């Protein structure tokens, strides 16, 4: 009886809790969830009791993100249920601004075009409250969006993805998206037609260019940049333009006073035209500059950038450049002198002279890049030439920016009040794992100076890594037998992770291709998994004693981090870096893993 009495008082107390408190609790409980899990959580909340359902249903902000609608790969099912769910959210959200996520692929459109049109019409019932919109549709569906013209007064952010589509119908020169051209509050727009098999003139989009603050385009041959340049939007703050073939670039001067980020990536044969266009730019607020393309050895990429920085008087925090850096060492020195606050540097084909410029001299009155935190070193064949890393110079760069600084007083990563920052991470990027291993193997030839130490098995592990050279097909029964016979000792984790052997074993174990007879006979994939899982407890323990940790993030990408960066890393985070992120790099809807942006090359599309 006493227990029942207590429960009754508790229930009464909960019932008396003000609705506003319940609503704040509900809002907090789902605030960090993704759209689909958020929808499931709302269903759970509403199923606990009539009181909870009433409290949740009356809190409009819980319902302002409409359920994601995905009619992909022909999966057009339960259309009536989808429409009912959308109308429920639209009703319960009151007058709150809405977030929309709608996608349909070409097969879904062809399978049930009528159902797709019905759902678009239901979404349009609340279009006067649309604030953030994600659309991924085939070009044939654009005509259905025309009803939105003049009816999206609150739209602030638009992300449009063109799904794979057939060519425009006969008599129609191109597909056109213009229903958002008069959206008065649109400030951010992303146009992504990379998966739409387009030719130069099959898609055009019209937007209120003059009011945009953020714009990004990723396509085969988009022309949006020309429209922007013609209008010169004075409020533009971030501009990303990634195309394979650009139309003729503007020939008039372009001044964007508030632009902070300018990322321009072009393929062949557009790279040379881009360099001429850089001469026309003035960007006084620029802090993030990226110029990428299929440049030749003789292309004056660094000279153009030096002139741009001098003309603009900007203060860069991030710089990423293609082109052969080693061919322009004096120009590169001029660039560094104009970027004293640079925090991230991404360059290609560095030589000994370039690396020596990056050594931090704390005794100098003008030290080179005192705030540098991340460094990306790319190696790519250009004109048949491939530069090797100068390991002695690289070692001096690392020591000057890590252990040498740790000997001085620190204050939250800034040293002695002088504003010097530790170098947190170096990325090494090559075209594939084989080239990456060839470059990093040179580090083993560097005298042991505490940066790249190894354990008792260092020589044996290096020999095995050289035999595989980053190639899965080099791993056979004999290779695995030698690894299985290793008795690991303190320090071996440094060599194993530097050579990427656990990463290689993980890749082998997760292959989905058809097995060859010898793979079946010797259980290569199963043994590879058993081996790196057997090493797991030792590696997790051993790497915690290392001042520097190696990781293989993705094909052709390795990372070296200094200890202060990962002091609080969990075992799960450490292990994921040891075996690599290759399993979750390319995921649906362009949610990219950590190596995708780094994996850029002129013939590979990258994500923003």
XYZ file of C-alpha atoms in Angstrom:
608
model
C 0.000 0.000 0.000
C 2.837 2.370 0.865
C 4.472 1.716 -2.556
C 1.173 2.303 -4.375
C 0.698 5.542 -2.467
C 4.163 6.735 -3.491
C 3.528 5.850 -7.128
C 0.240 7.700 -7.036
C 1.875 10.832 -5.657
C 4.617 10.592 -8.289
C 2.077 10.245 -11.090
C 0.103 13.154 -9.716
C 3.261 15.248 -9.502
C 4.157 14.428 -13.122
C 0.642 15.285 -14.266
C 0.939 18.643 -12.516
C 4.235 19.487 -14.233
C 3.652 22.519 -16.480
C 3.313 21.724 -20.178
C 6.134 24.148 -21.011
C 8.609 22.078 -18.967
C 7.567 18.838 -20.675
C 7.923 20.499 -24.042
C 11.409 21.760 -23.261
C 12.400 18.269 -22.117
C 11.030 16.752 -25.340
C 12.773 19.359 -27.460
C 16.110 18.743 -25.740
C 15.799 14.960 -26.045
C 15.616 15.097 -29.852
C 17.675 18.245 -30.506
C 20.826 16.412 -31.611
C 19.188 13.634 -33.608
C 19.198 13.234 -37.381
C 15.921 13.571 -39.238
C 14.889 9.912 -39.423
C 15.839 9.067 -35.825
C 14.128 12.298 -34.758
C 10.920 11.082 -36.362
C 11.163 7.726 -34.571
C 11.820 9.468 -31.247
C 8.728 11.608 -31.684
C 6.646 8.483 -32.316
C 8.026 6.933 -29.113
C 7.261 10.064 -27.072
C 3.722 10.165 -28.358
C 3.137 6.492 -27.535
C 4.033 6.698 -23.824
C 0.727 8.166 -22.647
C -2.146 10.413 -23.687
C -0.634 13.208 -21.592
C 2.745 12.974 -23.344
C 1.065 12.818 -26.732
C -0.923 15.940 -25.955
C 2.124 17.782 -24.652
C 4.237 16.843 -27.699
C 1.487 17.471 -30.248
C 0.942 21.000 -28.976
C 4.632 21.985 -29.127
C 4.963 23.270 -32.692
C 8.766 23.389 -32.845
C 8.964 19.589 -32.476
C 7.247 19.174 -35.855
C 8.913 21.810 -37.998
C 11.343 19.335 -39.614
C 9.091 17.292 -41.878
C 9.787 13.542 -42.258
C 12.361 12.748 -44.911
C 10.755 11.399 -48.068
C 12.974 9.085 -50.101
C 11.560 7.374 -53.173
C 14.829 5.885 -54.339
C 15.610 2.834 -56.439
C 11.967 2.368 -57.322
C 10.898 2.094 -53.677
C 7.613 3.992 -54.076
C 5.542 2.476 -51.272
C 2.763 3.556 -48.897
C 2.123 6.847 -50.666
C -1.045 7.460 -48.656
C 0.855 6.911 -45.409
C 3.593 9.332 -46.521
C 1.024 11.999 -47.382
C -0.761 11.482 -44.065
C 2.500 11.818 -42.118
C 3.486 15.001 -43.982
C 0.091 16.622 -43.380
C 0.268 15.683 -39.681
C 3.619 17.454 -39.308
C 2.465 20.477 -41.328
C -0.614 20.774 -39.109
C 1.165 20.304 -35.779
C 3.982 22.708 -36.675
C 1.527 25.620 -36.570
C 3.128 28.610 -38.264
C 6.743 27.528 -37.655
C 9.202 27.653 -40.599
C 9.598 24.193 -42.142
C 12.576 22.049 -43.163
C 12.000 19.815 -46.197
C 13.956 16.763 -47.382
C 12.606 15.138 -50.557
C 14.401 12.824 -52.959
C 13.371 10.575 -55.787
C 15.633 8.829 -58.280
C 14.963 8.204 -61.968
C 13.673 4.660 -61.426
C 11.279 5.871 -58.725
C 10.004 8.555 -61.080
C 9.468 6.096 -63.924
C 7.830 3.487 -61.703
C 5.123 5.766 -60.316
C 5.263 9.300 -61.669
C 1.742 10.010 -60.388
C 2.652 9.145 -56.792
C 5.687 11.418 -56.905
C 3.538 14.302 -58.164
C 1.027 13.713 -55.373
C 3.721 13.954 -52.703
C 5.168 17.111 -54.264
C 1.703 18.691 -54.125
C 1.319 17.783 -50.435
C 4.714 19.308 -49.643
C 3.700 22.418 -51.572
C 0.712 22.897 -49.252
C 3.155 24.318 -46.710
C 5.606 25.955 -49.135
C 4.808 29.438 -47.777
C 6.620 28.249 -44.613
C 9.568 26.480 -46.263
C 12.827 27.686 -44.703
C 15.376 24.960 -45.481
C 14.933 22.687 -48.485
C 16.825 19.655 -49.761
C 15.655 18.378 -53.162
C 17.107 15.502 -55.144
C 14.977 14.827 -58.206
C 15.403 13.819 -61.848
C 15.206 16.690 -64.291
C 11.861 15.465 -65.605
C 10.320 16.427 -62.246
C 11.327 20.090 -62.472
C 8.115 21.023 -64.225
C 6.172 19.902 -61.137
C 8.080 22.430 -59.047
C 6.871 25.380 -61.119
C 3.894 25.759 -58.747
C 6.346 27.071 -56.142
C 7.143 30.272 -58.028
C 6.336 33.284 -55.857
C 5.238 31.069 -52.956
C 8.403 30.615 -50.863
C 8.737 33.903 -48.922
C 10.707 32.341 -46.013
C 13.127 30.154 -47.981
C 16.629 30.737 -46.609
C 18.612 27.667 -47.696
C 18.246 25.555 -50.855
C 20.180 22.415 -51.715
C 19.325 20.978 -55.126
C 20.698 17.678 -56.434
C 19.915 16.613 -59.958
C 19.386 12.851 -60.029
C 20.338 10.879 -63.120
C 18.045 11.909 -65.956
C 17.458 11.286 -69.602
C 18.240 13.960 -72.195
C 15.762 16.845 -72.606
C 12.779 15.908 -74.766
C 12.822 16.764 -78.455
C 12.291 20.455 -79.046
C 13.566 21.392 -75.586
C 17.149 22.661 -75.489
C 17.715 22.329 -71.747
C 16.093 21.663 -68.376
C 15.375 24.792 -66.365
C 14.928 25.399 -62.633
C 13.622 28.913 -62.020
C 10.894 28.547 -59.381
C 13.180 29.924 -56.647
C 14.425 32.924 -58.602
C 12.198 35.319 -56.652
C 12.686 33.877 -53.136
C 13.224 37.125 -51.159
C 15.084 35.596 -48.183
C 17.245 33.044 -49.979
C 20.828 33.422 -48.744
C 22.435 29.999 -49.246
C 22.210 27.797 -52.342
C 23.947 24.542 -53.267
C 23.562 23.148 -56.789
C 24.815 19.628 -57.318
C 24.369 17.997 -60.715
C 27.353 15.681 -60.645
C 25.139 12.600 -61.053
C 23.108 14.162 -63.836
C 24.657 13.074 -67.127
C 24.632 16.513 -68.653
C 26.245 18.099 -71.650
C 27.335 21.720 -71.749
C 23.881 23.255 -72.133
C 21.260 20.841 -70.782
C 20.597 22.455 -67.393
C 20.126 26.042 -66.274
C 19.162 27.434 -62.905
C 17.990 30.922 -62.019
C 18.426 32.237 -58.499
C 18.326 35.688 -56.873
C 22.095 35.973 -57.293
C 22.479 39.487 -55.889
C 21.272 38.524 -52.401
C 23.163 35.251 -51.943
C 25.760 34.944 -49.177
C 26.775 31.317 -49.748
C 26.823 29.502 -53.081
C 28.288 26.163 -54.146
C 28.086 24.332 -57.457
C 29.382 20.868 -58.298
C 28.713 19.839 -61.889
C 30.129 18.772 -65.226
C 29.924 22.131 -66.940
C 27.970 24.581 -64.825
C 27.615 28.222 -65.762
C 26.374 29.624 -62.450
C 29.698 31.278 -61.701
C 29.329 33.489 -64.765
C 25.886 34.617 -63.614
C 27.307 35.466 -60.189
C 30.312 37.286 -61.609
C 28.113 39.405 -63.845
C 26.040 40.621 -60.894
C 28.927 40.723 -58.373
C 26.895 40.003 -55.199
C 28.300 42.287 -52.550
C 27.107 40.130 -49.634
C 28.708 36.901 -50.880
C 30.792 35.273 -48.129
C 31.492 31.741 -49.362
C 31.831 30.561 -52.965
C 32.597 26.961 -54.007
C 32.765 26.096 -57.713
C 33.683 22.568 -58.820
C 33.284 21.755 -62.481
C 34.990 19.521 -64.980
C 34.648 21.813 -67.988
C 33.915 25.488 -67.490
C 32.340 27.746 -70.070
C 34.463 30.812 -70.936
C 35.153 32.600 -67.667
C 34.309 36.299 -67.171
C 36.798 38.781 -68.595
C 35.818 41.747 -66.411
C 37.306 42.601 -62.987
C 35.479 40.969 -60.083
C 35.512 42.534 -56.610
C 33.721 40.710 -53.771
C 34.396 42.716 -50.603
C 32.895 40.256 -48.086
C 33.998 36.960 -49.627
C 35.794 34.885 -46.991
C 36.069 31.483 -48.714
C 36.848 30.965 -52.410
C 37.247 27.341 -53.531
C 37.661 26.790 -57.264
C 38.249 23.344 -58.752
C 38.301 22.709 -62.480
C 39.311 19.805 -64.687
C 40.773 19.746 -68.157
C 41.069 21.806 -70.261
C 39.852 24.626 -68.023
C 42.840 25.018 -65.696
C 44.773 27.520 -67.839
C 41.683 29.708 -68.272
C 41.267 29.765 -64.496
C 44.743 31.234 -64.037
C 43.925 34.134 -66.359
C 40.713 34.740 -64.437
C 42.562 34.953 -61.101
C 44.234 38.123 -62.377
C 40.798 39.803 -62.394
C 39.892 39.013 -58.777
C 40.123 41.290 -55.748
C 38.995 39.662 -52.488
C 39.920 41.811 -49.457
C 38.151 39.644 -46.820
C 39.480 36.308 -48.065
C 40.597 33.819 -45.392
C 40.144 30.472 -47.192
C 41.584 30.016 -50.713
C 41.610 26.796 -52.726
C 42.737 26.584 -56.365
C 42.777 23.147 -57.992
C 43.036 21.936 -61.545
C 44.966 19.849 -64.045
C 47.874 22.252 -64.195
C 51.058 21.680 -66.180
C 54.533 22.094 -64.739
C 54.914 25.469 -66.420
C 51.571 26.894 -65.249
C 52.284 29.878 -62.945
C 49.778 28.914 -60.249
C 51.830 30.303 -57.381
C 52.656 33.551 -59.157
C 48.965 34.196 -59.818
C 48.088 33.511 -56.195
C 50.904 35.756 -54.927
C 49.584 38.622 -57.040
C 46.012 37.990 -55.855
C 47.038 38.109 -52.189
C 49.094 41.257 -52.687
C 46.317 42.967 -54.625
C 43.602 41.993 -52.124
C 45.490 42.645 -48.887
C 43.673 39.687 -47.311
C 44.693 37.570 -44.333
C 44.483 33.840 -45.137
C 43.832 31.117 -42.547
C 43.653 28.256 -45.094
C 45.484 27.808 -48.405
C 45.201 24.802 -50.751
C 46.971 24.836 -54.116
C 47.647 22.420 -56.942
C 50.614 22.948 -59.211
C 54.217 21.946 -58.623
C 55.215 23.847 -55.486
C 58.844 22.769 -55.779
C 59.188 24.664 -59.060
C 58.286 28.006 -57.424
C 60.173 28.106 -54.147
C 60.912 31.834 -54.217
C 57.327 32.677 -55.118
C 56.104 30.314 -52.408
C 58.297 32.169 -49.904
C 56.547 35.385 -50.931
C 53.155 33.790 -50.364
C 54.147 32.638 -46.870
C 55.288 36.156 -45.989
C 51.789 37.450 -46.842
C 50.052 34.765 -44.739
C 51.433 35.057 -41.191
C 48.175 33.769 -39.653
C 47.844 30.685 -41.851
C 46.517 27.671 -39.921
C 46.047 25.086 -42.707
C 48.327 24.562 -45.679
C 47.739 22.082 -48.519
C 50.432 21.923 -51.236
C 51.619 19.544 -53.943
C 55.088 18.177 -54.720
C 57.139 19.926 -52.065
C 60.921 19.683 -52.202
C 63.671 20.165 -49.610
C 63.683 23.947 -49.996
C 59.933 24.229 -49.448
C 60.070 22.031 -46.334
C 62.912 24.091 -44.905
C 60.726 27.196 -45.236
C 58.203 25.472 -42.954
C 60.671 24.910 -40.102
C 59.571 27.072 -37.164
C 62.376 29.210 -35.802
C 61.208 30.562 -32.452
C 64.260 32.826 -32.245
C 63.282 34.694 -35.401
C 61.431 38.004 -35.227
C 59.351 36.820 -38.226
C 58.904 33.056 -37.805
C 57.349 31.145 -40.702
C 53.647 30.314 -40.167
C 53.627 30.378 -36.355
C 49.942 29.351 -36.252
C 50.175 26.337 -38.586
C 48.040 23.470 -37.238
C 47.417 21.177 -40.222
C 49.702 20.445 -43.160
C 48.753 18.439 -46.263
C 51.590 17.186 -48.473
C 50.504 15.772 -51.834
C 52.654 13.829 -54.245
C 51.463 13.619 -57.819
C 53.150 12.909 -61.122
C 53.353 16.066 -63.202
C 55.001 16.067 -66.600
C 56.250 12.538 -65.912
C 58.061 13.745 -62.769
C 57.251 12.593 -59.233
C 58.980 14.197 -56.265
C 60.097 12.137 -53.285
C 59.717 13.473 -49.754
C 62.922 14.760 -48.207
C 62.643 12.953 -44.878
C 65.419 14.828 -43.101
C 63.801 18.203 -43.836
C 60.374 16.819 -42.939
C 61.695 15.568 -39.595
C 63.052 19.027 -38.804
C 59.658 20.582 -39.619
C 57.880 18.149 -37.297
C 60.282 18.546 -34.389
C 60.339 22.342 -34.632
C 56.557 22.489 -34.394
C 55.905 19.791 -31.769
C 58.506 18.588 -29.271
C 60.633 21.723 -29.537
C 57.638 23.871 -28.639
C 56.609 21.599 -25.764
C 59.838 22.560 -23.975
C 58.494 26.098 -23.628
C 55.663 27.427 -21.503
C 52.249 26.698 -23.026
C 48.910 28.349 -22.676
C 46.084 26.381 -24.305
C 48.256 25.456 -27.255
C 49.780 28.908 -27.722
C 53.358 29.147 -26.675
C 54.910 31.677 -24.348
C 52.352 34.317 -25.301
C 53.988 34.596 -28.714
C 51.066 33.036 -30.584
C 52.926 29.956 -31.834
C 50.738 26.910 -32.233
C 51.663 23.239 -32.221
C 51.381 21.383 -35.512
C 48.494 19.010 -34.822
C 48.503 16.805 -37.913
C 50.241 16.121 -41.221
C 48.420 14.378 -44.068
C 50.267 12.543 -46.825
C 48.192 12.158 -49.988
C 49.154 10.080 -53.027
C 47.208 8.641 -55.933
C 47.016 5.147 -54.402
C 48.248 3.034 -51.498
C 51.247 1.699 -53.429
C 52.666 5.176 -54.102
C 51.887 6.237 -50.553
C 53.803 3.310 -49.112
C 56.753 3.977 -51.423
C 56.990 7.571 -50.181
C 56.531 6.814 -46.494
C 58.989 3.904 -46.586
C 61.709 6.537 -47.070
C 61.082 7.564 -43.458
C 62.625 4.280 -42.331
C 65.916 5.473 -43.802
C 65.888 8.519 -41.515
C 68.161 8.137 -38.454
C 66.177 7.217 -35.343
C 65.612 10.551 -33.655
C 62.587 9.784 -31.514
C 60.014 10.801 -34.098
C 59.712 7.492 -35.964
C 60.844 4.875 -33.438
C 60.022 1.202 -33.678
C 60.112 -1.960 -31.601
C 62.143 -5.134 -31.836
C 60.320 -6.206 -35.015
C 60.838 -2.953 -36.891
C 63.010 -4.416 -39.661
C 60.826 -7.509 -40.124
C 57.636 -5.445 -40.315
C 59.181 -3.008 -42.799
C 60.331 -5.893 -44.996
C 56.831 -7.396 -45.014
C 55.266 -4.026 -45.762
C 57.646 -3.537 -48.687
C 56.670 -6.921 -50.125
C 53.003 -5.944 -50.163
C 53.687 -2.291 -51.090
C 50.078 -1.395 -50.314
C 48.645 -3.993 -52.714
C 45.983 -6.458 -51.574
C 46.838 -9.031 -54.212
C 50.338 -9.362 -52.709
C 48.896 -10.925 -49.550
C 48.979 -14.698 -49.830
C 49.267 -17.666 -47.486
C 53.015 -17.263 -46.981
C 52.670 -13.546 -46.259
C 50.011 -14.131 -43.609
C 52.067 -16.923 -42.041
C 54.955 -14.529 -41.469
C 52.649 -11.965 -39.866
C 51.004 -14.639 -37.705
C 54.417 -15.664 -36.369
C 55.311 -12.154 -35.175
C 55.595 -11.736 -31.403
C 54.850 -8.047 -30.947
C 56.808 -5.945 -28.447
C 56.614 -2.401 -27.121
C 56.990 0.117 -29.955
C 55.932 -2.216 -32.776
C 52.623 -0.365 -33.090
C 54.511 2.642 -34.492
C 55.911 0.609 -37.384
C 52.722 -1.364 -37.988
C 50.596 1.758 -38.219
C 53.187 3.702 -40.241
C 53.348 0.910 -42.812
C 49.555 0.514 -42.758
C 49.558 -3.270 -42.299
C 46.443 -3.367 -40.022
C 44.689 -1.099 -42.527
C 45.657 -3.426 -45.385
C 44.451 -6.518 -43.498
C 41.142 -4.829 -42.743
C 40.673 -3.927 -46.409
C 41.356 -7.520 -47.409
C 38.916 -8.932 -44.846
C 36.111 -6.655 -46.027
C 36.446 -7.291 -49.749
C 33.154 -8.157 -51.424
C 34.527 -9.329 -54.780
C 34.221 -12.955 -55.813
C 36.802 -15.136 -54.097
C 39.519 -16.854 -56.069
C 40.205 -20.566 -55.395
C 43.394 -19.839 -53.419
C 41.555 -17.317 -51.269
C 39.041 -19.987 -50.340
C 41.681 -22.669 -49.830
C 43.832 -20.583 -47.482
C 40.994 -18.555 -45.857
C 42.854 -15.322 -46.603
C 40.057 -12.927 -45.690
C 39.123 -14.738 -42.495
C 42.748 -15.018 -41.349
C 43.375 -11.338 -42.087
C 40.463 -10.393 -39.831
C 41.505 -12.833 -37.106
C 45.026 -11.408 -37.186
C 44.255 -7.727 -36.802
C 41.611 -8.515 -34.185
C 44.221 -10.556 -32.283
C 46.566 -7.567 -32.412
C 43.863 -5.140 -31.289
C 44.431 -5.217 -27.477
C 48.196 -4.818 -27.918
C 47.901 -2.012 -30.466
C 45.370 -0.061 -28.395
C 47.673 -0.259 -25.393
C 50.945 0.341 -27.223
C 49.926 3.387 -29.261
C 49.049 5.265 -26.077
C 52.782 5.421 -25.304
C 53.647 6.953 -28.662
C 54.383 10.678 -29.066
C 53.151 10.432 -32.659
C 50.406 8.278 -34.135
C 50.026 7.109 -37.698
C 46.679 6.481 -39.373
C 45.665 5.328 -42.842
C 42.439 7.183 -43.492
C 41.571 6.091 -46.997
C 43.127 4.915 -50.267
C 46.371 6.847 -50.678
C 45.958 8.929 -47.497
C 47.954 8.649 -44.269
C 48.021 10.929 -41.249
C 50.623 11.655 -38.579
C 49.378 13.317 -35.397
C 51.167 14.616 -32.330
C 50.245 13.318 -28.858
C 48.518 16.408 -27.460
C 45.826 16.132 -30.169
C 44.551 12.716 -29.085
C 44.989 12.695 -25.303
C 41.274 12.015 -24.697
C 40.589 9.627 -27.595
C 38.506 6.555 -26.824
C 39.552 3.030 -27.788
C 36.924 3.062 -30.530
C 38.331 6.263 -32.054
C 41.891 4.960 -31.876
C 40.955 1.648 -33.468
C 39.042 3.269 -36.291
C 42.128 5.263 -37.197
C 44.374 2.194 -37.002
C 42.326 0.078 -39.420
C 41.265 3.021 -41.605
C 38.060 4.806 -42.544
C 37.724 3.126 -45.936
C 34.425 1.492 -45.011
C 32.482 4.727 -44.530
C 34.079 7.209 -46.914
C 31.481 7.231 -49.678
C 27.949 7.107 -48.309
C 24.544 7.880 -49.662
C 23.423 11.495 -49.951
C 26.986 12.792 -50.040
C 27.620 12.432 -46.322
C 31.350 12.136 -46.810
C 33.887 10.539 -44.499
C 37.079 12.286 -43.347
C 39.228 11.318 -46.331
C 37.007 12.402 -49.214
C 38.035 16.045 -49.390
C 41.685 15.109 -49.084
C 41.338 12.497 -51.830
C 40.713 15.186 -54.442
C 42.488 14.865 -57.759
C 41.610 16.511 -61.089
C 39.946 13.363 -62.369
C 38.093 12.556 -59.138
C 35.165 14.574 -57.891
C 35.362 15.800 -54.321
C 32.740 16.948 -51.808
C 32.533 20.341 -50.183
